[in-house]
Short mmCIF file of C-alpha atoms and ligand atoms in Angstrom, two decimals:
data_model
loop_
_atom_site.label_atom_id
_atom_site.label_comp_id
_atom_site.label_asym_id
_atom_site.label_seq_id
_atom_site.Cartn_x
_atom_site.Cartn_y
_atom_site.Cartn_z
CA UNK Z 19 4.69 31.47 7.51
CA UNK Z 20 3.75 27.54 8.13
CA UNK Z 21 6.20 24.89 7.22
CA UNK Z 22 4.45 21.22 6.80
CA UNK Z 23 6.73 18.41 7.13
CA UNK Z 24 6.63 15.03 4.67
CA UNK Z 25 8.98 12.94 3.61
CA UNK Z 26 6.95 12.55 -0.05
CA UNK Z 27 5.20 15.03 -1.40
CA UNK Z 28 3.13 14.00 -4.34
CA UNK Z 29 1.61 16.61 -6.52
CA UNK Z 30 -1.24 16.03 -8.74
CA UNK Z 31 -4.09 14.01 -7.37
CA UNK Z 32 -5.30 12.26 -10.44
CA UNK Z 33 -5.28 8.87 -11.27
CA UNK Z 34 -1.57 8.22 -11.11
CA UNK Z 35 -0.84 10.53 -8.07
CA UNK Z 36 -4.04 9.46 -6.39
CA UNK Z 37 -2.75 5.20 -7.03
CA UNK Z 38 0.88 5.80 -6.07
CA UNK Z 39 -0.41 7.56 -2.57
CA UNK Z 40 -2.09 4.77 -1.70
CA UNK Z 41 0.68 2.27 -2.82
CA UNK Z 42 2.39 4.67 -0.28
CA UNK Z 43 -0.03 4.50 2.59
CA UNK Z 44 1.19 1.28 4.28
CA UNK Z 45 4.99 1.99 3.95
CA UNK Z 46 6.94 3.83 7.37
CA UNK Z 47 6.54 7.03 5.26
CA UNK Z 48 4.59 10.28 6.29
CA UNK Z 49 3.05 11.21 2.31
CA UNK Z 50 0.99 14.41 1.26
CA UNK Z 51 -1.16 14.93 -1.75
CA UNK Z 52 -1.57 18.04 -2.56
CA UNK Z 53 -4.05 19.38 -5.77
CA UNK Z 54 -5.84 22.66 -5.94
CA UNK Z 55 -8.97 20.47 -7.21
CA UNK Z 56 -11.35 19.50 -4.83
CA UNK Z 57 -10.86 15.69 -3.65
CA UNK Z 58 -14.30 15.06 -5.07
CA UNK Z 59 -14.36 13.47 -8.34
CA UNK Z 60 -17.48 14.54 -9.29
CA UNK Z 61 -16.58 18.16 -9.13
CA UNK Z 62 -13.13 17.74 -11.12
CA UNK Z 63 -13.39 15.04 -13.36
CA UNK Z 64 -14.61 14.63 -16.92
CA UNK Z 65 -16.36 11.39 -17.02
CA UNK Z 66 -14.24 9.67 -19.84
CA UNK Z 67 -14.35 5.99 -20.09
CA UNK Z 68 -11.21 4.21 -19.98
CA UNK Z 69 -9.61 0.54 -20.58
CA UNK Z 70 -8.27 -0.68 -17.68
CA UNK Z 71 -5.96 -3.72 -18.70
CA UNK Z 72 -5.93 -6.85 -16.56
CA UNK Z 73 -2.25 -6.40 -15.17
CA UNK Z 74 -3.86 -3.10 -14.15
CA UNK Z 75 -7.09 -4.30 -12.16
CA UNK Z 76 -4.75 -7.12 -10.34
CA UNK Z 77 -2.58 -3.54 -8.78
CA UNK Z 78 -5.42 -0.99 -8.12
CA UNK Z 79 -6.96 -4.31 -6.75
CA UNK Z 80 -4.08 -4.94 -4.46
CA UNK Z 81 -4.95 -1.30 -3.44
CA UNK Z 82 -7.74 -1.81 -2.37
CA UNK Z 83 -9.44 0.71 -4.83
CA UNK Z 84 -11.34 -1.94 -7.25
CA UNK Z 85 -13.28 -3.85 -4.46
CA UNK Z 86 -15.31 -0.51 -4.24
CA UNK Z 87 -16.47 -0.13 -7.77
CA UNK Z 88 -20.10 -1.63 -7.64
CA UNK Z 89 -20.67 -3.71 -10.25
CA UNK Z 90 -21.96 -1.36 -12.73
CA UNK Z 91 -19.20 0.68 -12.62
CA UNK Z 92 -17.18 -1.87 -14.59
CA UNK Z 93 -17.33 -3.99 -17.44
CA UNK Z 94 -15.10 -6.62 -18.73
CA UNK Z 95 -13.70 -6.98 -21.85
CA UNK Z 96 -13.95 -10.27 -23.56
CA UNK Z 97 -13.05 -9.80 -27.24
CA UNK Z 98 -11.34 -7.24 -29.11
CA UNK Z 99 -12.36 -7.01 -32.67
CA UNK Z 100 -9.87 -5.00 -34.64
CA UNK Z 101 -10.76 -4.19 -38.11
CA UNK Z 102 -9.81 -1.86 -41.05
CA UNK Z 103 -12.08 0.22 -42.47
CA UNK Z 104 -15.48 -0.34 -43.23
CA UNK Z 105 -15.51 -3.10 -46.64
CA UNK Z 106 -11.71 -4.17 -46.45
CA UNK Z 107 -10.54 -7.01 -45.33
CA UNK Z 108 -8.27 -6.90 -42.34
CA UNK Z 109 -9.92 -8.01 -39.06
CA UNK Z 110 -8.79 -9.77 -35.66
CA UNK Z 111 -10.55 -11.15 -32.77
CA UNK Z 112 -8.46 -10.93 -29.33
CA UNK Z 113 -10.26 -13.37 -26.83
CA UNK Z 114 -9.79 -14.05 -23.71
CA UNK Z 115 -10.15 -17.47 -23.34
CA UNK Z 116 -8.22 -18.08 -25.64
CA UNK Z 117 -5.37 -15.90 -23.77
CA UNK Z 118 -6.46 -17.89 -20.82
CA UNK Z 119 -7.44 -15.07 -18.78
CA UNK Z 120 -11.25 -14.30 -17.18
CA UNK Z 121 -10.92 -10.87 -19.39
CA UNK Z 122 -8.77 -9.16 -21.61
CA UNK Z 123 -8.87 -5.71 -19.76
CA UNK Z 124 -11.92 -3.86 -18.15
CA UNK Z 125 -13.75 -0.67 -19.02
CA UNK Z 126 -14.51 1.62 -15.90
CA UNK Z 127 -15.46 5.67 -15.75
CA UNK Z 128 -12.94 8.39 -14.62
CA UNK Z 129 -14.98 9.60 -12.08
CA UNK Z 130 -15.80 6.20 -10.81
CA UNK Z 131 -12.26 4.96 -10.52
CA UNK Z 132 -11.33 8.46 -9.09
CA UNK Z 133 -13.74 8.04 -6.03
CA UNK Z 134 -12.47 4.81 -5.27
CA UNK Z 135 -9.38 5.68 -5.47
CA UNK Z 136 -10.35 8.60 -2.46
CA UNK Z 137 -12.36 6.52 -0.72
CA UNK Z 138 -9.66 4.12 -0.14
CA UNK Z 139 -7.32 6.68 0.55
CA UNK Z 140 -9.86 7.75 3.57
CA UNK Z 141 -8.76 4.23 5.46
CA UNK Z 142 -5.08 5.46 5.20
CA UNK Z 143 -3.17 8.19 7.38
CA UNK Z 144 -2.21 10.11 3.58
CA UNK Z 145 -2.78 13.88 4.16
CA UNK Z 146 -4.09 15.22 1.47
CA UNK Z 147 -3.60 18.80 1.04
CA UNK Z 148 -6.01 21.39 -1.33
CA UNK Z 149 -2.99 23.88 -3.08
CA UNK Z 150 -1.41 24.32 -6.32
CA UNK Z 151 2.42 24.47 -6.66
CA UNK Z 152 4.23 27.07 -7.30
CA UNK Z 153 8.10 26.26 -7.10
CA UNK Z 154 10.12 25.09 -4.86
CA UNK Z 155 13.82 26.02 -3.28
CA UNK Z 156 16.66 23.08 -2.41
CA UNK Z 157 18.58 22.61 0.57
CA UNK Z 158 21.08 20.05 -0.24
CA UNK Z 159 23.09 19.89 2.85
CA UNK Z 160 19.24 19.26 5.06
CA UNK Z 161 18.50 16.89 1.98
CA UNK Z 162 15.14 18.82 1.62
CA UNK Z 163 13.20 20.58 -0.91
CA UNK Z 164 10.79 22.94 0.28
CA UNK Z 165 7.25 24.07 -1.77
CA UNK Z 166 5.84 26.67 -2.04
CA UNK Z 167 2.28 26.22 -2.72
CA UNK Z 168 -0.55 28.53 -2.70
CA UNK Z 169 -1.41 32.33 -2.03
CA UNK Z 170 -1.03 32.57 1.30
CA UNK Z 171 2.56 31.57 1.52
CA UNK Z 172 2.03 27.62 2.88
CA UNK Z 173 5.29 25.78 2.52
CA UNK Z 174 5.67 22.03 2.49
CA UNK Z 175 9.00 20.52 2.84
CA UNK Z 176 9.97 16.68 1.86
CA UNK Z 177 12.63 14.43 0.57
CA UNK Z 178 11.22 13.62 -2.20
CA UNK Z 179 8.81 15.40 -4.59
CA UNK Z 180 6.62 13.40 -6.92
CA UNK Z 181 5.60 15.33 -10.06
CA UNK Z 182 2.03 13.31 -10.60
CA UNK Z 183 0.72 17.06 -12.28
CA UNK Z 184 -0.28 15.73 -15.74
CA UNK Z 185 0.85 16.81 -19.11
CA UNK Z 186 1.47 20.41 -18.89
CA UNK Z 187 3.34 19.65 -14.89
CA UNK Z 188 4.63 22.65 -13.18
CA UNK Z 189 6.69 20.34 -11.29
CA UNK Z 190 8.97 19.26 -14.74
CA UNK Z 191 8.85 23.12 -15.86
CA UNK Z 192 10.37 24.38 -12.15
CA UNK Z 193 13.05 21.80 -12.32
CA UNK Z 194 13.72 23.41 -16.07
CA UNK Z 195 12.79 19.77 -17.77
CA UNK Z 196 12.14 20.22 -21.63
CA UNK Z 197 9.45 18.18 -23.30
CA UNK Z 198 9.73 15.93 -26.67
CA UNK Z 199 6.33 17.02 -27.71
CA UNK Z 200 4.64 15.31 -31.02
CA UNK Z 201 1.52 16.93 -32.34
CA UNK Z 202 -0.64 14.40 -34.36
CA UNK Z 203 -2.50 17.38 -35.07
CA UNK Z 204 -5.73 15.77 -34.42
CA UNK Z 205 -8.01 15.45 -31.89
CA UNK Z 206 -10.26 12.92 -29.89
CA UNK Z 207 -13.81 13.42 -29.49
CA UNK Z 208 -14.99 11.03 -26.82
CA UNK Z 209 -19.39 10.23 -27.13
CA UNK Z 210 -21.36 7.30 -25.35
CA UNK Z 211 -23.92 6.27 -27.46
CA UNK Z 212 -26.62 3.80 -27.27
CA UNK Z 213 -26.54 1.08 -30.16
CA UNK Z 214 -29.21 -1.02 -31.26
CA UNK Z 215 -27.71 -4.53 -31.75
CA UNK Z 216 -25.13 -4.44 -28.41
CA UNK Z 217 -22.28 -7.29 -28.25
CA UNK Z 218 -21.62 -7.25 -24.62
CA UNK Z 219 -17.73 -7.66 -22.82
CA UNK Z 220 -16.84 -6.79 -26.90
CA UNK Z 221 -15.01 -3.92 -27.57
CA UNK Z 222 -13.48 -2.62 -31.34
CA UNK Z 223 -10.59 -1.13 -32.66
CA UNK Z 224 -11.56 -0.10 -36.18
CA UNK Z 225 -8.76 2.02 -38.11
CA UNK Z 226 -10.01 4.12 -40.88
CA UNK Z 227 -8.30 5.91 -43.45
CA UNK Z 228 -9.09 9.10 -41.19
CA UNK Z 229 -8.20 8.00 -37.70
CA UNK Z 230 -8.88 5.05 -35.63
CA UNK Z 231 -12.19 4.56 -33.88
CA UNK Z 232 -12.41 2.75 -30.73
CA UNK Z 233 -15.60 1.66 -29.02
CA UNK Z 234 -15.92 0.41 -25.73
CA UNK Z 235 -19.02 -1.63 -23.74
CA UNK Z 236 -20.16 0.45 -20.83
CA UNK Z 237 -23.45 -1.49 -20.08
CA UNK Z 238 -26.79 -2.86 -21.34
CA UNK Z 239 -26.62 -1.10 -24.87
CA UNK Z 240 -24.35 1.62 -24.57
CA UNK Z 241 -20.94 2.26 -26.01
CA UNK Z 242 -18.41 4.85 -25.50
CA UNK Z 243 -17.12 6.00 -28.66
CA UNK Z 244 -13.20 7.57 -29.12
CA UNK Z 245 -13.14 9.35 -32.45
CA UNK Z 246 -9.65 10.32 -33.64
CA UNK Z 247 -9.93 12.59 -36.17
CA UNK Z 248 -8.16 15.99 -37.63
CA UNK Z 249 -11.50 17.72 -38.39
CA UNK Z 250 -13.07 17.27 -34.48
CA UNK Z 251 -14.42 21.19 -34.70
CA UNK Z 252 -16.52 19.75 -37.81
CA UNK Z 253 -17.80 16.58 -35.83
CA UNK Z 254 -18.21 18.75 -32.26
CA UNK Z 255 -20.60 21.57 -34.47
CA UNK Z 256 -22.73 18.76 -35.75
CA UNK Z 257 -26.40 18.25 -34.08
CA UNK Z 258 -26.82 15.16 -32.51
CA UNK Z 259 -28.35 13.13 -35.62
CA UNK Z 260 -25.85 14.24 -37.87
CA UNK Z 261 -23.29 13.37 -35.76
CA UNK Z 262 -24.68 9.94 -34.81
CA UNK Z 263 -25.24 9.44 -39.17
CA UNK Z 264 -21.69 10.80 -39.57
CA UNK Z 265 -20.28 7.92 -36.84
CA UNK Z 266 -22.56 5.52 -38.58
CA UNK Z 267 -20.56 6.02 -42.21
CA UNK Z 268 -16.98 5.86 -40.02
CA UNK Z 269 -17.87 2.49 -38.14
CA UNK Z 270 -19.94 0.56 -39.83
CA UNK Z 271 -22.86 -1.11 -38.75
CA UNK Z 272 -21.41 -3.70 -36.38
CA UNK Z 273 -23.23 -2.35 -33.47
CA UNK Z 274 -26.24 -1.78 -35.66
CA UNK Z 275 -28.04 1.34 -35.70
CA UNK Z 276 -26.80 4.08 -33.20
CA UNK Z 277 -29.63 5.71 -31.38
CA UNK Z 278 -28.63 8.64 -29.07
CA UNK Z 279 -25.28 10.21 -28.60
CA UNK Z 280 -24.20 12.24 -24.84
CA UNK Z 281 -22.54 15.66 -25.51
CA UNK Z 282 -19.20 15.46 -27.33
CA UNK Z 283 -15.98 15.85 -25.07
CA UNK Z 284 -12.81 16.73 -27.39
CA UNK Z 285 -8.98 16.46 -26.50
CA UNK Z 286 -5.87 17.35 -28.67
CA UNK Z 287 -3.68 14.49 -29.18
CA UNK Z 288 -0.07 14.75 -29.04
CA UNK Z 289 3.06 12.17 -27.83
CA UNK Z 290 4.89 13.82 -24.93
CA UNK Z 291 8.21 12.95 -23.10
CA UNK Z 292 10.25 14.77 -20.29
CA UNK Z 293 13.86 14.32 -21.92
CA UNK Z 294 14.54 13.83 -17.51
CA UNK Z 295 12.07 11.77 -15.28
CA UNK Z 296 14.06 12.64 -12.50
CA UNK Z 297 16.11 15.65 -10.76
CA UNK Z 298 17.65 16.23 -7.29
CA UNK Z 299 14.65 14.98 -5.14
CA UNK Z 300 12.02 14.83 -8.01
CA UNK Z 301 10.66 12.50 -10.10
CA UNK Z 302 8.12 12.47 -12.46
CA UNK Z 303 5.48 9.96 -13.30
CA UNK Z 304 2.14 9.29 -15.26
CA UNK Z 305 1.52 11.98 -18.19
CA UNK Z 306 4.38 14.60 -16.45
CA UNK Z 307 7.12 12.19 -17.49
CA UNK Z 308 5.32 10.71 -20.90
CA UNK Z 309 1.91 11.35 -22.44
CA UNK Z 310 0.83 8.82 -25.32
CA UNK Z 311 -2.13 8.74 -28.09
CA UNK Z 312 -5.15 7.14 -26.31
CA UNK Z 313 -5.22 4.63 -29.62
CA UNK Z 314 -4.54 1.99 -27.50
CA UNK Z 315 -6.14 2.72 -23.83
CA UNK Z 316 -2.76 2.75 -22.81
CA UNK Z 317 -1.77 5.90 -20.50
CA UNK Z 318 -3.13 5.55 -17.31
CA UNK Z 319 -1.70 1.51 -17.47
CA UNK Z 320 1.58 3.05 -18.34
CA UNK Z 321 1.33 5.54 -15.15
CA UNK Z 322 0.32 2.40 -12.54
CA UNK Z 323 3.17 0.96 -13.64
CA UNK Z 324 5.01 3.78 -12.90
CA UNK Z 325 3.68 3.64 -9.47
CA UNK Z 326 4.24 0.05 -8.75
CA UNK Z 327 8.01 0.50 -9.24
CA UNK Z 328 8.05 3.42 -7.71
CA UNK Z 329 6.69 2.11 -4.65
CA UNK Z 330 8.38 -1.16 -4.59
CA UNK Z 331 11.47 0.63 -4.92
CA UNK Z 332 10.49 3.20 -2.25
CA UNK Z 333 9.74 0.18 0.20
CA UNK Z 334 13.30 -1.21 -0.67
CA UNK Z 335 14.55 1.76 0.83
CA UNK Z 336 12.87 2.44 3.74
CA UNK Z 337 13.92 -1.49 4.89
CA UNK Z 338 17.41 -0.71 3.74
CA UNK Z 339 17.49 3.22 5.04
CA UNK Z 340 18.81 4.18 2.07
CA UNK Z 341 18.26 7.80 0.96
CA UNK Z 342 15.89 7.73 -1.39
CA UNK Z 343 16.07 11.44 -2.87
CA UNK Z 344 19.70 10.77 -3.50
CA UNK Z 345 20.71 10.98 -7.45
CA UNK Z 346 21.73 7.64 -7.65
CA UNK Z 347 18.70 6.03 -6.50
CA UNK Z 348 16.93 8.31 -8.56
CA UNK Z 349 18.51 7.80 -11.70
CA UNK Z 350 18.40 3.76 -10.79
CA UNK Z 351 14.70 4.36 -10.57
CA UNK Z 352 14.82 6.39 -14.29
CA UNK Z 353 16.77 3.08 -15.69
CA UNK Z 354 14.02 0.47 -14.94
CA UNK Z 355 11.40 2.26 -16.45
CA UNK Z 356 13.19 2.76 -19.52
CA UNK Z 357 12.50 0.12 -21.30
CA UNK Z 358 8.66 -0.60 -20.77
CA UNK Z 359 8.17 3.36 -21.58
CA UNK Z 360 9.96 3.10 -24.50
CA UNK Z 361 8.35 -0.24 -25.48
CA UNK Z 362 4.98 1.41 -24.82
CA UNK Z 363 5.02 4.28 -26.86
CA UNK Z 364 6.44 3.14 -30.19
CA UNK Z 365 3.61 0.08 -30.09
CA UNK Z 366 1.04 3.04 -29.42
CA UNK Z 367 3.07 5.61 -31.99
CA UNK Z 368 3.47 2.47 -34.41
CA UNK Z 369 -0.03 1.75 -34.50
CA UNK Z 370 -1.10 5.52 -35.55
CA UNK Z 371 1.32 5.54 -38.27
CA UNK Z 372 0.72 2.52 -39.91
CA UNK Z 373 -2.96 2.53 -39.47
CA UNK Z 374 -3.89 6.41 -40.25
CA UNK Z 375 -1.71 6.44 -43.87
CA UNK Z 376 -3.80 7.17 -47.17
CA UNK Z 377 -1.11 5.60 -49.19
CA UNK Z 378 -2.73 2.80 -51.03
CA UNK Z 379 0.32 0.47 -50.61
CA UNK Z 380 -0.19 1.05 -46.65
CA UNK Z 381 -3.70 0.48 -46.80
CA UNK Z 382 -3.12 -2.99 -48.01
CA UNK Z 383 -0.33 -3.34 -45.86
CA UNK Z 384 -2.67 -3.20 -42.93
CA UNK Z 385 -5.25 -5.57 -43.91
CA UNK Z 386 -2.31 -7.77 -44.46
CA UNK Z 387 -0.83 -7.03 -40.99
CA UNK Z 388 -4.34 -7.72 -39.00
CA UNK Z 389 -4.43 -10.86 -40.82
CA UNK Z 390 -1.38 -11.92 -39.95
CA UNK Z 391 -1.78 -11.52 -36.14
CA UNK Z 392 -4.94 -13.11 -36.36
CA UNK Z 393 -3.45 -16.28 -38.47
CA UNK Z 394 0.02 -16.26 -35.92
CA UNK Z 395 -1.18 -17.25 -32.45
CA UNK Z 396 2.28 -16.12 -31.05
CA UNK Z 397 2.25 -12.92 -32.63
CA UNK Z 398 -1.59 -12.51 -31.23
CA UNK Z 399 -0.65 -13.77 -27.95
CA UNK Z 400 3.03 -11.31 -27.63
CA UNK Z 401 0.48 -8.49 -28.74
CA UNK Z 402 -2.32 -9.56 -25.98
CA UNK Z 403 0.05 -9.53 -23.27
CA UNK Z 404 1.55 -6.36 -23.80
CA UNK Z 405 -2.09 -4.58 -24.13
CA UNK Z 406 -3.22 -6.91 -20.86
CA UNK Z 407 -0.34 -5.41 -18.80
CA UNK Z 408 1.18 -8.82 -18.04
CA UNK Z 409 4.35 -8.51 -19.79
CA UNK Z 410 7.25 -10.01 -17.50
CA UNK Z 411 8.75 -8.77 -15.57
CA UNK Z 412 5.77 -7.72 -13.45
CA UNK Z 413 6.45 -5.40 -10.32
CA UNK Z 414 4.68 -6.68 -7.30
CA UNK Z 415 1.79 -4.79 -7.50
CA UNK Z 416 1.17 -6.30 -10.56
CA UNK Z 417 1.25 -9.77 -9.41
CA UNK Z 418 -1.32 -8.47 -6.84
CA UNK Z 419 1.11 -7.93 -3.71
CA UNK Z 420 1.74 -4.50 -1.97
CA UNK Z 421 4.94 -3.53 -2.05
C1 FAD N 28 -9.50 10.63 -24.97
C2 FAD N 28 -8.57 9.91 -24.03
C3 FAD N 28 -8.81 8.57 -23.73
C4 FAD N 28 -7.93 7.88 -22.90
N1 FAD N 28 -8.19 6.56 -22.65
C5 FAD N 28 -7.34 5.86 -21.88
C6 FAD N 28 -7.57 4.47 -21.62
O1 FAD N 28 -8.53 3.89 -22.10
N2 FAD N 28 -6.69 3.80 -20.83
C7 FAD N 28 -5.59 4.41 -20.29
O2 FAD N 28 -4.80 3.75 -19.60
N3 FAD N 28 -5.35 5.73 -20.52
C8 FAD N 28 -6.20 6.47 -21.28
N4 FAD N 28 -5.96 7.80 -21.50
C9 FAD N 28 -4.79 8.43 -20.85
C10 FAD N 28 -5.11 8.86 -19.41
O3 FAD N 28 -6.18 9.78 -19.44
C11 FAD N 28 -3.92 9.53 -18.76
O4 FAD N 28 -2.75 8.79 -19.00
C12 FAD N 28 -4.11 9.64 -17.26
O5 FAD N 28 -5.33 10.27 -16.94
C13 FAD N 28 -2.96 10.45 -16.66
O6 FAD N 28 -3.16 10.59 -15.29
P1 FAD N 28 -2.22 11.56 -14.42
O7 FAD N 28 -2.70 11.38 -13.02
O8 FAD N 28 -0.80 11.33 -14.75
O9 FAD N 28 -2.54 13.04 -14.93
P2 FAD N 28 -3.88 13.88 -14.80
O10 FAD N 28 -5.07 13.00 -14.85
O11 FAD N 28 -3.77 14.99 -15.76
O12 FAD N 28 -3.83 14.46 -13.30
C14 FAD N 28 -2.99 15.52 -12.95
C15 FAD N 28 -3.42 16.09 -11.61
O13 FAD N 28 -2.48 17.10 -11.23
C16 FAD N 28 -3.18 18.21 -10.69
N5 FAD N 28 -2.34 19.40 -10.88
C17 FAD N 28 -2.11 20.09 -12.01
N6 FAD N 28 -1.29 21.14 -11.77
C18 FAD N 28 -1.00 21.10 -10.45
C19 FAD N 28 -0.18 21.93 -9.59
N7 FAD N 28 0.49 22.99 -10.05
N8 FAD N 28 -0.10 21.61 -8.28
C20 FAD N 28 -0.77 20.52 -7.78
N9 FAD N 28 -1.54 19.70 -8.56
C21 FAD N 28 -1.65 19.99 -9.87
C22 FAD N 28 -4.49 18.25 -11.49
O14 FAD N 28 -5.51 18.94 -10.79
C23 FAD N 28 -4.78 16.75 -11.65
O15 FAD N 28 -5.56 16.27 -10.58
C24 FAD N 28 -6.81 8.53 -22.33
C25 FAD N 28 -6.56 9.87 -22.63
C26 FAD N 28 -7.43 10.57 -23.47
C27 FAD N 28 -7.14 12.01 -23.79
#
């Protein structure tokens, strides 16, 4: 039976796990990835849209990952319009001159962000490894832990495992870590549509007494539409026209008509946290440790920022030799991203509760509370720099620098 030799394993090559290798890659540290899914994005990822906030673009530019998007694989994000529902009052602009910023946060593809992510991961000596894990055993006194991944026995053995396996990790479950887990009992179905009056670099947040409804530019006249609704096995057996007149009633006709709608994706949406983000030579990151309602495009953000401390912290270590699988550093680790997890889920939890009540007295209460931000520049500008990913203190890699 082979034994590989790391000292960080990180398993799950998504997004997160995919970033935080290459945050790796330059450090005096041999790393693995290891996923069962191909390391081709086209053949394992869904091609979901997401917001990439500005905060975000400065680190997986630092990584060298957003130089190779080509320019249509992006767009910027110059206003948000967030609005109640269709004939109330309640609406805010976000802009991003007035934030002083070139954009407020960019929209890119899954698959297109996942390539780059590989192909700047081919420039680096990362191994990446195709195999699922399976468990793994501790030896305390060699400061190990050894996998086991795969069916032909392959064993990889590390100092430190990074859980980077998504929301149902195997990782958490074989260190026995229980799960908070919040069922909003709804679901997001995810369409890009083509509209006939496009606002470009302007996305909207539009709440509805059924669910919020985000759209997002994605080029020339096309939007990519988040639905978040409790009835998405209604909306996914609709044909295309009566899904496209049934999105028409639910946002309004700020886009004006829509005119063709891609086949419906649909994901459940629930708020997850590991009660532990760390155990003896593990630690979790991205949706193992916490998994939030995409309401606000804030998930994968979240994860990076995981990452960047991560790997700062991981750098500290190797210049000061310290050990960095030992509990303390670990649990040091767990402390400083506390507070921005924490921070980051009740704004995304607080913004499905108060915008998905029927209670009349709520209802008003939200028109009242988008006018408010939009009347209070302070209040706009706290709220813009928490969704822009440039709330201080910034780890290096989002102030641009590798770790
Ligand atoms: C509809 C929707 C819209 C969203 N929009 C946004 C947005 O606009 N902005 C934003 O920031 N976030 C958004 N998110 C959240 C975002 O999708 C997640 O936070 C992000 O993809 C998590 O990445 P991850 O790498 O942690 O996990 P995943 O992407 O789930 O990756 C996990 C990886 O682990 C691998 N794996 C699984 N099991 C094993 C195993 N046993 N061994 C080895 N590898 C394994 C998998 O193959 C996979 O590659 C959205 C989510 C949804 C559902």
């Amino acid at each position: 039976m082979s034994t590989h030799r790391h000292d960080v394993v990180i398993c799950g090559g998504g997004l997160v796990g995919a970033s935080l290798a290459l945050a790796l890659a330059h450090l005096p540290l041999d790393v693995c990835l290891l996923d069962p899914a191909p390391f081709a994005p086209p053949a394992r990822a869904d091609d979901r849209t997401f917001t990439i906030a500005q905060g975000s673009k400065r680190a997986l530019n630092a990584l060298g990952a957003w130089p190779r998007l080509s320019g249509g694989d992006f767009q910027p994000i110059t206003e948000i319009e967030v609005s109640d529902r269709v004939g109330r009052i309640g609406l805010t602009h976000i802009l991003a001159y007035e934030q002083g910023v070139d954009a407020l946060g960019f929209v890119t593809g899954n698959t297109a962000l996942l390539a780059a992510l590989y192909e700047a991961l081919d420039a680096t000596t990362v191994t990446r490894r195709a195999g699922r894990f399976d468990g793994f055993i501790q030896d305390a006194d060699a400061g190990v832990i050894t996998l086991a991944c795969g069916q032909d026995g392959e064993r990889i053995a590390c100092r430190l495992l990074v859980g980077a396996d998504g929301t149902h990790s195997a990782v958490r479950a074989a260190c026995g870590i229980g799960v908070d887990c919040h069922d909003y009992g709804r679901e997001a179905i995810v369409s890009n549509c083509r509209v006939s009056r496009p606002r470009p670099f302007t996305a909207f947040e539009r709440f509805t007494d059924n669910g919020p409804v985000a759209a997002l530019p994605i080029g020339d006249d096309r939007y990519t539409f988040v639905i978040s609704r409790a009835d998405g096995e209604q909306w996914q057996a609709l044909d295309e026209q009566g899904f496209l007149e049934r999105l028409a009633d639910t946002f309004g006709d700020r886009l004006g008509r829509l005119l063709a709608a891609s086949p419906r994706l649909r994901f459940p949406l629930i708020r997850q946290h590991a009660r532990e983000w760390v155990a003896p030579r593990v630690v979790l990151i991205g949706n193992a440790a916490h998994t939030l309602h995409p309401v606000a495009g804030q998930g994968f953000n979240l994860g990076l920022r995981d990452v960047a401390v991560l790997a700062e912290r991981l750098s500290e270590a190797c210049r000061a030799q310290t050990d960095y699988g030992d509990r303390a550093w670990l649990a040091d680790y767990a402390r400083a991203r506390r507070a921005d997890v924490a921070y980051t889920t009740r704004f995304t939890d607080g913004l499905v509760r108060l915008f998905t009540p029927r209670l009349p007295a709520l209802a008003a209460a939200r028109g009242v509370a988008l006018n408010l931000v939009d009347a209070l520049p302070g209040l706009k500008r706290a709220l813009a720099v928490r969704t822009m990913g440039l709330k201080a203190p910034l780890p290096k890699l989002f102030r641009g620098i590798k770790p």
